[in-house]
Coordinates of C-alpha atoms in Angstrom, one line a residue:
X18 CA 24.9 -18.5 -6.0
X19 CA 26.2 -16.1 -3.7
X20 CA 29.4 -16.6 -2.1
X21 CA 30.0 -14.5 1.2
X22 CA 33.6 -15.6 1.1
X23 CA 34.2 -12.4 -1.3
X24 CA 33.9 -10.4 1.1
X25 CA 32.1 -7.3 -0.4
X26 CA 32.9 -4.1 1.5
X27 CA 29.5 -3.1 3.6
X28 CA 28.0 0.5 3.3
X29 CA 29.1 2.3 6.3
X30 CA 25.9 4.0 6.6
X31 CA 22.9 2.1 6.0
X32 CA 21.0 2.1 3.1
X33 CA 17.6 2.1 3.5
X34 CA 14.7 0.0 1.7
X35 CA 12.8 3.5 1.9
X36 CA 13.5 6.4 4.6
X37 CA 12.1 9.5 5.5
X38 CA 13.8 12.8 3.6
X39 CA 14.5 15.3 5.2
X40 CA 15.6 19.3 4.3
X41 CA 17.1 22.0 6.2
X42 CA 13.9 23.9 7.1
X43 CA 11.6 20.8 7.6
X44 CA 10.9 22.1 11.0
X45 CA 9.6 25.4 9.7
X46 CA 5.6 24.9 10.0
X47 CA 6.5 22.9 13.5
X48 CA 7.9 25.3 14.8
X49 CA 5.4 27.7 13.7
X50 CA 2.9 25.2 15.2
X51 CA 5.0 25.4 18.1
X52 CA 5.6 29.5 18.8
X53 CA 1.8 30.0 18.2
X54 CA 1.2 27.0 20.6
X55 CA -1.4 25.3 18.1
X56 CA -0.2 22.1 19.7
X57 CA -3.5 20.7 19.1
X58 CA -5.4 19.2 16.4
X59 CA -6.6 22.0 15.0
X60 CA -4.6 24.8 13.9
X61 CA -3.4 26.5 10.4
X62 CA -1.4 23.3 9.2
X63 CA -4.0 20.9 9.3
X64 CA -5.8 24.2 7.3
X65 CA -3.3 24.2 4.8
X66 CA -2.3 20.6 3.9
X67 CA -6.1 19.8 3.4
X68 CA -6.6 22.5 1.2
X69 CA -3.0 21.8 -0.7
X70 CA -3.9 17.7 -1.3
X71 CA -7.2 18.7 -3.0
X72 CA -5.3 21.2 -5.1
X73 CA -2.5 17.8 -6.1
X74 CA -4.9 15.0 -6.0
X75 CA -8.0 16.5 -7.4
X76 CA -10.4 15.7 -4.8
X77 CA -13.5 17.9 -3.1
X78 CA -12.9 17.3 0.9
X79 CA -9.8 16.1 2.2
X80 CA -9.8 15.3 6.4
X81 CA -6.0 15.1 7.7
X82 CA -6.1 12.2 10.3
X83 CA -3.7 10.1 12.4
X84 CA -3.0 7.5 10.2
X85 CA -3.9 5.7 6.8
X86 CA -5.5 3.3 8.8
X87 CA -7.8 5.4 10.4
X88 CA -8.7 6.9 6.8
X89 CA -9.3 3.7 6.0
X90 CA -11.5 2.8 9.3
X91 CA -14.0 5.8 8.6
X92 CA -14.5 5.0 4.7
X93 CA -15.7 1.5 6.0
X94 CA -18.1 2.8 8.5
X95 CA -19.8 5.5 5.8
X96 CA -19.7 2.8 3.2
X97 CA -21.1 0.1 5.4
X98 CA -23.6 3.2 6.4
X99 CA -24.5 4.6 2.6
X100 CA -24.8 0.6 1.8
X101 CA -26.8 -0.6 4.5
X102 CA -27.8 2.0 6.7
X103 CA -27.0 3.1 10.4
X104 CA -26.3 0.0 11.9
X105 CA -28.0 -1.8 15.4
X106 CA -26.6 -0.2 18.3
X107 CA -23.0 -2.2 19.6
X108 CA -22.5 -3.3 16.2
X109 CA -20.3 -2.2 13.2
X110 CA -21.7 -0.6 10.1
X111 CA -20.2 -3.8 8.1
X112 CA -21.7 -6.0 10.5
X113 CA -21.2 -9.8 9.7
X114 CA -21.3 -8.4 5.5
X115 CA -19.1 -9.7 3.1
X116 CA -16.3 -6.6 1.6
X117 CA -14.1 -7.4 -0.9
X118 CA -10.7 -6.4 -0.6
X119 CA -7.0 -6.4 -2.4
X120 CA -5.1 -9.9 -1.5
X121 CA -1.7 -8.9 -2.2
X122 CA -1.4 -5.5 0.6
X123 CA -0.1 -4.6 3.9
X124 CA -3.0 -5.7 6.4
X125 CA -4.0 -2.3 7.0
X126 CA -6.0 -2.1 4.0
X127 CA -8.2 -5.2 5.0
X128 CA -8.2 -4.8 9.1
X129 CA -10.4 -2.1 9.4
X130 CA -13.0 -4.4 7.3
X131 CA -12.7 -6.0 10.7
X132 CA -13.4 -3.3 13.0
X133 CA -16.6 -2.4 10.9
X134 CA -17.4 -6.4 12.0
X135 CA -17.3 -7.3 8.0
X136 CA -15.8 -10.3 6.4
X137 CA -13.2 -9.8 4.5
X138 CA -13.0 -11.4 0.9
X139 CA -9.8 -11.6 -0.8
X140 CA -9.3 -11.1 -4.7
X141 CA -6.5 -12.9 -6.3
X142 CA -3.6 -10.7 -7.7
X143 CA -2.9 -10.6 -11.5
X144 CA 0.7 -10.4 -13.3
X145 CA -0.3 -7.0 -15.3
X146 CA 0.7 -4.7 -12.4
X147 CA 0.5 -6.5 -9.3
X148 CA -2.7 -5.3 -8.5
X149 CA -6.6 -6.8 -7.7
X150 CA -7.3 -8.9 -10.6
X151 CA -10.8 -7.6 -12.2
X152 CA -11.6 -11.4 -13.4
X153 CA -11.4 -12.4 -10.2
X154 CA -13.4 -9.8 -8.7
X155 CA -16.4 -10.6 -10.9
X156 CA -15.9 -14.2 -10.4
X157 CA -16.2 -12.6 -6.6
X158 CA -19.7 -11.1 -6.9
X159 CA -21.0 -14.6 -8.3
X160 CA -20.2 -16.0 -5.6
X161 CA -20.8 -13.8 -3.3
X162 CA -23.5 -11.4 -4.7
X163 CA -24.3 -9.8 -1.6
X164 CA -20.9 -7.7 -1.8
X165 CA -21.7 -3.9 -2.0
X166 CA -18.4 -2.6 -0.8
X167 CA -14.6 -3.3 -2.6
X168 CA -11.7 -2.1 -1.6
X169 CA -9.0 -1.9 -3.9
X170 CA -5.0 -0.9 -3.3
X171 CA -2.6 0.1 -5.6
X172 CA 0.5 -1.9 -4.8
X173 CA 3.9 -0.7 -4.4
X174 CA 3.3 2.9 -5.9
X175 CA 1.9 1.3 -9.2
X176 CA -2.2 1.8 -10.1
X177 CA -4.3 -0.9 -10.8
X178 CA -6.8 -2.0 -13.4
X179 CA -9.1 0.8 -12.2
X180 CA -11.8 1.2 -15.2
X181 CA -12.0 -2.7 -15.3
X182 CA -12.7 -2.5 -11.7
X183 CA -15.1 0.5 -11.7
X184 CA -17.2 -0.9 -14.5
X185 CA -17.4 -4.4 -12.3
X186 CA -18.6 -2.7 -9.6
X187 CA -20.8 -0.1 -11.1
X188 CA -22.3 -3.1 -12.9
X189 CA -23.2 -5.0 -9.5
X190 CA -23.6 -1.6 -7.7
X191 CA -21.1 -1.4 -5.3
X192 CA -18.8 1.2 -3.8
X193 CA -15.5 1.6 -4.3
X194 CA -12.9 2.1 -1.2
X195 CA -9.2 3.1 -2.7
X196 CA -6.6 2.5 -0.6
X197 CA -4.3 4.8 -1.9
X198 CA -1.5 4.8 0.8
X199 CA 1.0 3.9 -1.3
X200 CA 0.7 5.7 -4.4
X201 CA 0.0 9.1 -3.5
X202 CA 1.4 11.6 -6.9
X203 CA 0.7 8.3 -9.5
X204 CA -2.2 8.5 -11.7
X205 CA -3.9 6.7 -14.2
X206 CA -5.5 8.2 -17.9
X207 CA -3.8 11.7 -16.6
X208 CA -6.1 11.1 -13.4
X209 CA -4.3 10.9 -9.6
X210 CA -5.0 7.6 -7.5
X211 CA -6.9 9.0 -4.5
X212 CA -10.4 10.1 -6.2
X213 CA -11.2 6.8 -7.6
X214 CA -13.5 5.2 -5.3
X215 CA -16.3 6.9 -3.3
X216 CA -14.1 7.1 -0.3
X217 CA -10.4 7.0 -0.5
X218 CA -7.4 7.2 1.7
X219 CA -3.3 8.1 1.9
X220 CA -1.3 8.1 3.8
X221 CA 2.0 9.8 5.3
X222 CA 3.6 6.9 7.2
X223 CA 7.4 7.2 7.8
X224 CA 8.9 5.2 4.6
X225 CA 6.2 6.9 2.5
X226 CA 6.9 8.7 -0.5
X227 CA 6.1 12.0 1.5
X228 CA 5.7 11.5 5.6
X229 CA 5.3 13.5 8.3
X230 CA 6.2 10.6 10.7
X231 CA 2.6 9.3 10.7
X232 CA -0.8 10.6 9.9
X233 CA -3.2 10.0 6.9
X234 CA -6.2 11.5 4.7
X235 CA -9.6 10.1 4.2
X236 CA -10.3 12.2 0.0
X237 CA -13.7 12.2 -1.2
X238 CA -16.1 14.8 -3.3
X239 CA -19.1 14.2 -0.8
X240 CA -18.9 17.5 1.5
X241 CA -21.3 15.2 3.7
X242 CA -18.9 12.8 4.3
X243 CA -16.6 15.1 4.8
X244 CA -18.2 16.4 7.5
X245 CA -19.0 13.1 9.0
X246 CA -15.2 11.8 9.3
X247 CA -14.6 15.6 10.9
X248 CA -16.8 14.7 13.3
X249 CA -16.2 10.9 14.3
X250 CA -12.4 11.6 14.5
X251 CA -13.0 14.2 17.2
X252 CA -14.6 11.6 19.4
X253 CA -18.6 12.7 17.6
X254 CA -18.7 15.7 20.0
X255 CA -22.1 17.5 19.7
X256 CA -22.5 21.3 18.9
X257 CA -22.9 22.2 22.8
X258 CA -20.6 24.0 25.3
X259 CA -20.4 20.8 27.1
X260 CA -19.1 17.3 26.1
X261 CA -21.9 15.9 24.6
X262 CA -22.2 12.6 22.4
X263 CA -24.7 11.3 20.3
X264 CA -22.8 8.4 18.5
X265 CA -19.6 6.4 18.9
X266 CA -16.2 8.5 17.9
X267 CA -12.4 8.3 18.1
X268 CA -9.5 10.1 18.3
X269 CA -8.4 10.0 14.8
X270 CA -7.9 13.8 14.2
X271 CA -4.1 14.7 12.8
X272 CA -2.0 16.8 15.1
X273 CA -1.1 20.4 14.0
X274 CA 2.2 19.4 14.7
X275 CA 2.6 17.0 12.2
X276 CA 0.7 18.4 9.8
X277 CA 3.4 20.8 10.1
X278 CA 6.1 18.3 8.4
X279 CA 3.6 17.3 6.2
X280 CA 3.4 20.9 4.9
X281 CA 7.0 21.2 4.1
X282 CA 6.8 17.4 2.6
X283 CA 3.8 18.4 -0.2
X284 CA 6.2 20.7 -2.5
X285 CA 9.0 17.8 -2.7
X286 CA 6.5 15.5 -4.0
X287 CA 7.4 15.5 -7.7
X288 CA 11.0 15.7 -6.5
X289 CA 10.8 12.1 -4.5
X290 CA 8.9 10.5 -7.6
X291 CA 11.6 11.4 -10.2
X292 CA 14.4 10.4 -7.8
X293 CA 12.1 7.0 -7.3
X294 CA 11.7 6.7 -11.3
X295 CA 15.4 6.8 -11.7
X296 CA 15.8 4.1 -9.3
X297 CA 13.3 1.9 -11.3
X298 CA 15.1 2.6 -14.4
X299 CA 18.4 2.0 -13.1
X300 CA 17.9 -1.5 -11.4
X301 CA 15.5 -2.2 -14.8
X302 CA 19.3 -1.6 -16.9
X303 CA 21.6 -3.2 -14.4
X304 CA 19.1 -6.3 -14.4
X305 CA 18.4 -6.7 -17.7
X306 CA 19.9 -9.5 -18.7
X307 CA 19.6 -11.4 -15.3
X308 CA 16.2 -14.3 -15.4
X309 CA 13.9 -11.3 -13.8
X310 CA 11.6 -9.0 -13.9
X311 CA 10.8 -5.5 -12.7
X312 CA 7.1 -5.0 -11.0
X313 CA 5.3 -4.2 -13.6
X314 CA 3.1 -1.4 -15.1
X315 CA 0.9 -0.3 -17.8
X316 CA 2.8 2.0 -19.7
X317 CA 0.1 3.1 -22.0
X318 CA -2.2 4.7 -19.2
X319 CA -0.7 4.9 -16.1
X320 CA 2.6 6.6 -14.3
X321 CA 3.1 5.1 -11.1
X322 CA 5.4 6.9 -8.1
X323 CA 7.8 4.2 -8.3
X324 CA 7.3 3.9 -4.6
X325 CA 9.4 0.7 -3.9
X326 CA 11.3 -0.9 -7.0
X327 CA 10.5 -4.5 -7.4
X328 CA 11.5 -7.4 -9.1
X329 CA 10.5 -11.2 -9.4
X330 CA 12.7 -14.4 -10.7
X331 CA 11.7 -16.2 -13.5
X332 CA 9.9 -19.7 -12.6
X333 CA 13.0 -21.9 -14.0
X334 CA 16.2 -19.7 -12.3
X335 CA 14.8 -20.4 -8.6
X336 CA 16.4 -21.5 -6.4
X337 CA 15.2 -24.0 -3.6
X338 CA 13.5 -22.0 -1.3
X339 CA 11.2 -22.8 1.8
X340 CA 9.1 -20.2 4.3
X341 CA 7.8 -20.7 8.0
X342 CA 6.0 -18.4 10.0
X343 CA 9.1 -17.0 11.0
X344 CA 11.7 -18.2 9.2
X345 CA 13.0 -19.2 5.6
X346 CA 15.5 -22.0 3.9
X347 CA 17.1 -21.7 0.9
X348 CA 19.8 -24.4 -1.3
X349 CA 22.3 -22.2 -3.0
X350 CA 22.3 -23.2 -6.6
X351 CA 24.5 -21.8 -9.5
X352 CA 22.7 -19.8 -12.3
X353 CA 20.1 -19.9 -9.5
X354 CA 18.8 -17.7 -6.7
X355 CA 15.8 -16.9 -4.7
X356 CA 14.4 -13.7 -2.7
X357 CA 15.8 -15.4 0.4
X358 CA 19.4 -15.4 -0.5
X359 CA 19.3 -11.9 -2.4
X360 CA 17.9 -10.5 0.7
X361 CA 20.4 -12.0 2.7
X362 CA 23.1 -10.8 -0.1
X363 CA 22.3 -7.5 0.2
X364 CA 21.7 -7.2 4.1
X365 CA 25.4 -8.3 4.1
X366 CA 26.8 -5.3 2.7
X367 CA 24.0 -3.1 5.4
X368 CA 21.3 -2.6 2.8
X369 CA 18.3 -3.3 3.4
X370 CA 15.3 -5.1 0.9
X371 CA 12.5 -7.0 1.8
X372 CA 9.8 -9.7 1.3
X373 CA 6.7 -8.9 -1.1
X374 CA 3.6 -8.3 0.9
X375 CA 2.5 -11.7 2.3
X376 CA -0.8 -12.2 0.1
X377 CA -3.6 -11.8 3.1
X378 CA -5.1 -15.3 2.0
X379 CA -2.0 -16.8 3.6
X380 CA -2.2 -14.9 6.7
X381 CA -2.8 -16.8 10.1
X382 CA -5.5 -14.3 11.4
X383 CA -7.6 -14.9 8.0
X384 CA -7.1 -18.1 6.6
X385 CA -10.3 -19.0 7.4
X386 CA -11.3 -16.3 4.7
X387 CA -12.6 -16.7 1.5
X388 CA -10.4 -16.4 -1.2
X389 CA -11.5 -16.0 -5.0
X390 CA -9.5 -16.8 -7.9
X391 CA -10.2 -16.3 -11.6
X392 CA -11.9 -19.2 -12.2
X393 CA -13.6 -19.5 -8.5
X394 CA -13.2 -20.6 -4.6
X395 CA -9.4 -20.2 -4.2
X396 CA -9.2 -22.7 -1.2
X397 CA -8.8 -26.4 -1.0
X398 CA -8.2 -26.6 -4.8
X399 CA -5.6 -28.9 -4.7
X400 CA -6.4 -33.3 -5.8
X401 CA -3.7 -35.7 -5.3
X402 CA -5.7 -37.7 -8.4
X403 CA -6.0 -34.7 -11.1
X404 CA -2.6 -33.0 -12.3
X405 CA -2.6 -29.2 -12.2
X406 CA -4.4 -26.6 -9.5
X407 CA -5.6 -23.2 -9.5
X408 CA -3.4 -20.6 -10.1
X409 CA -2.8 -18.5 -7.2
X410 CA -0.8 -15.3 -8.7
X411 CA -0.2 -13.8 -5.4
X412 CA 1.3 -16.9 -3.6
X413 CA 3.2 -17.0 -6.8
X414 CA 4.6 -13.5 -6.6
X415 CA 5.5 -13.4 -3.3
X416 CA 7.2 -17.0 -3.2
X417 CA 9.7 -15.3 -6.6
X418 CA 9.4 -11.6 -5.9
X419 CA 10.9 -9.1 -3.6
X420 CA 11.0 -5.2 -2.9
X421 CA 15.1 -3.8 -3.4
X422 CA 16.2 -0.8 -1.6
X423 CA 14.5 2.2 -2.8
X424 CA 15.5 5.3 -1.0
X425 CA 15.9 8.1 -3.0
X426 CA 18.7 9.2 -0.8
X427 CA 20.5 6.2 -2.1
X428 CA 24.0 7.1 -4.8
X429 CA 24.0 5.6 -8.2
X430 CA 27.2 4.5 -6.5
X431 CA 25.3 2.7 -3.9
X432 CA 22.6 1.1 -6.0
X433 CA 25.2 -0.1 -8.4
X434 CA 26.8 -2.2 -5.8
X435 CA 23.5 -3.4 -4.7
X436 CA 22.8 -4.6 -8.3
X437 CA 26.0 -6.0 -8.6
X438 CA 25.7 -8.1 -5.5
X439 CA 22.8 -9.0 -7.0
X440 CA 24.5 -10.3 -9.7
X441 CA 26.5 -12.5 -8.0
X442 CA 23.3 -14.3 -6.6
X443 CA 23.1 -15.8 -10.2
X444 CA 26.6 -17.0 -10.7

C-alpha cells in the first residue's frame, strides 16, 4: 500500500507516459518546405516520406494523409467497395454491414466503421499478447457469417496472432484492415506490421513512436487503391482545369509541412525502438519479483516496438478497486495494489502512466454492440442461478493492467524511481 506520507521527492520536469523527440535540426525539411513556399499538400516531403515508408515497411503504395484515422476511414470505404460494390448514393460503402474489429484499441480504429455506416463487431482480447483473439474471431463469422471485412490492431507496439487471423479470414473470405498505428518498425516472422491486411494504416500522432505532430499513411500493394485514396483525400477533384466532382471526397491529404518533421523522424526509427526495448527490459528486472506481469509477446516470432511498456497485477494481489464513467475508488491494502493507486503513486512524484485501453465493448457509444467471446455472444452472460460466466479477457485486462511511463527521453535514474514507487504500492 502506498503511503504518501513518505514524501518522495517529485521530478522537476515531467516525465512523460510517451512524448514527442525532438533533434537539433528537426526543422530542416520545414523549413525547406517553408523557403520553397510548398506550404501546401503537395510538395517534395510528402514525395519523400512515401517513397522512404515503402522502402522500411515493405509495402507497394504508401498515401501520406492527415491522420491515422483518416487512413483508417479510406481502407473502410475501398473495403466496403471491393466487398460489396459502389454503394447507393447518400450512403456509406459499409452500409448497415457487419465489420469486425479489435475490442481492446483506442476508438479510432473502430469509428470510422461508423462513418462507412457499418456495425461494428467486437472480438474478445486474448492473454498471448493483448491482441484480437483468433478463437473468438471464428466463433465471430458463425455468428455472424455475413462479415467480409476485419480489422485488426496490434496493441501497445506488440503484433498479434496474424497467421491465425489471416487463415480465419482467408478461410471465410474476408479482407483484412490492419490498424497498424501503434506499431509502426515491429514485425512478425522477419515481416513489418503494416502490409498485413489488404489495406493498412499508421500513424504519426504526437506520442507516437515517430510523429510529426499528426498525420498518417494508408500502405497497400494495390497501385489502384493507391490511386483512389490520392484522389478522395483531395476532395475527388476530376482531371479538369476547373473544380469538378464526380464522387464524395475529403480533405485528408498530409501537409508538406509536416511531412517535413516526419522526414527527419524516419532515420531515428530504430533509435526510438531500442531506447523503448530498454525500457521494457528494465521495468521487466525492477518488477520481477513483484505479483505482475509485463504485456506480453511471442518471443519466438515476433519483435514488437515496445511502444508503451505495460504491466498487469496478478488476480490474487489486487486491491479493491472500483471505476465510473469518470472516476475510480480504490481500498489501500498491504501486499496489495491496483492500477488506480499506482497511477496515483506515480502521478505524485509528476510522472505520468495511464489506464489500459477501455475494451470498446464497454464503451457508452457502443454498448449496444455485439460482442463475441471464445465460446459465443459476449453479452448478458451472466445467471444469478449457475456459478461461473464467460470470460471476458479484455474487461479483465483493463480492470488489473496499466500502461507506465515510456518516454525514451526518460533516465534509468528516472525510471528507477518510478519502479521503486512502484514498489511501495505493494508493501
Amino acid at each position: 500500500m502506498f503511503n504518501p506520507d513518505n514524501n518522495y521527492e517529485k521530478f522537476e520536469n515531467k516525465v512523460w507516459l510517451s512524448s514527442p523527440t525532438m533533434y537539433p535540426d528537426s526543422m530542416r525539411y520545414v523549413m525547406e518546405a517553408y523557403e520553397t513556399n510548398w506550404m501546401s499538400t503537395v510538395g517534395a516531403n510528402i514525395n519523400e516520406v512515401e517513397k522512404q515508408i515503402c522502402e522500411k515497411v515493405g509495402c507497394k503504395y504508401a498515401v501520406a494523409l492527415s491522420a491515422g484515422t483518416a487512413a483508417l476511414h479510406l481502407a473502410m470505404k475501398l473495403a466496403g467497395e471491393k466487398v460489396y460494390g459502389k454503394p447507393a448514393p447518400g450512403t456509406g460503402a459499409l452500409s448497415k454491414r457487419f465489420v469486425a474489429a479489435s475490442d481492446m484499441t483506442f476508438d479510432a480504429t473502430v469509428n470510422p466503421i461508423v462513418y462507412e455506416g457499418g456495425i461494428p463487431v467486437f472480438i474478445d482480447t486474448e492473454y498471448d499478447t493483448w491482441n484480437m483473439d483468433p478463437i473468438a474471431l471464428e466463433k465471430a463469422f458463425e455468428l455472424y457469417p455475413e462479415i467480409k471485412v476485419v480489422v485488426v490492431a496490434h496493441l501497445y507496439g506488440t503484433p498479434g496472432k496474424i497467421d491465425e487471423i489471416r487463415e480465419i479470414c482467408n478461410r471465410h473470405g474476408a479482407v483484412i484492415i490492419e490498424d497498424a498505428a501503434e506499431s509502426l518498425g515491429a514485425s512478425y516472422k522477419g515481416v513489418q506490421t503494416g502490409v498485413f491486411g489488404t489495406y493498412n494504416a499508421i500513424s504519426f500522432n504526437g506520442n507516437k513512436i515517430i510523429t510529426g505532430s499528426s498525420g498518417g499513411m494508408l500502405l497497400t500493394d494495390s497501385k489502384e487503391a493507391a490511386d483512389k485514396v490520392r484522389k478522395w483525400s483531395t476532395q475527388s477533384r476530376e482531371r479538369a482545369a476547373w473544380y469538378q466532382h464526380e464522387e464524395l471526397g475529403y480533405n485528408y491529404r498530409m501537409s508538406n509541412v509536416i511531412a517535413g518533421v516526419v522526414r527527419n523522424q524516419i532515420p531515428h526509427l530504430e533509435e526510438h525502438i531500442a531506447q523503448k526495448k530498454a525500457i521494457y527490459m528494465r521495468y521487466k528486472e525492477g518488477l520481477k519479483d513483484l505479483p505482475v506481469q509485463m504485456n506480453p509477446y511471442d518471443e519466438k516470432n515476433s519483435e514488437p516496438n515496445f511502444w508503451l511498456s505495460c504491466m498487469i497485477i496478478d488476480k490474487d494481489a489486487m486491491c479493491k478497486q472500483v471505476r465510473g464513467e469518470q472516476e475510480a475508488l480504490y481500498v489501500g491494502e498491504h501486499g496489495k495494489s491496483c492500477p488506480t493507486e499506482i497511477l496515483e503513486a506515480i502521478a505524485s512524484i509528476n510522472a505520468e502512466g495511464r489506464p489500459i485501453w477501455k475494451p470498446m465493448h464497454m464503451q457508452p457509444i457502443y454498448r449496444m454492440n455485439p460482442f463475441v467471446v471464445r465460446d459465443g455472444n459476449g453479452r448478458a452472460r451472466t445467471n444469478a442461478y449457475i456459478d461461473g460466466g464467460c470470460l471476458d479477457v479484455g474487461m479483465d485486462i483493463f480492470e488489473r493492467g496499466l500502461c507506465l511511463p515510456s518516454d525514451n527521453k526518460m533516465t534509468a535514474e528516472e525510471q528507477d524511481k518510478i519502479i521503486e514507487v512502484i514498489r511501495a504500492c505493494f508493501e
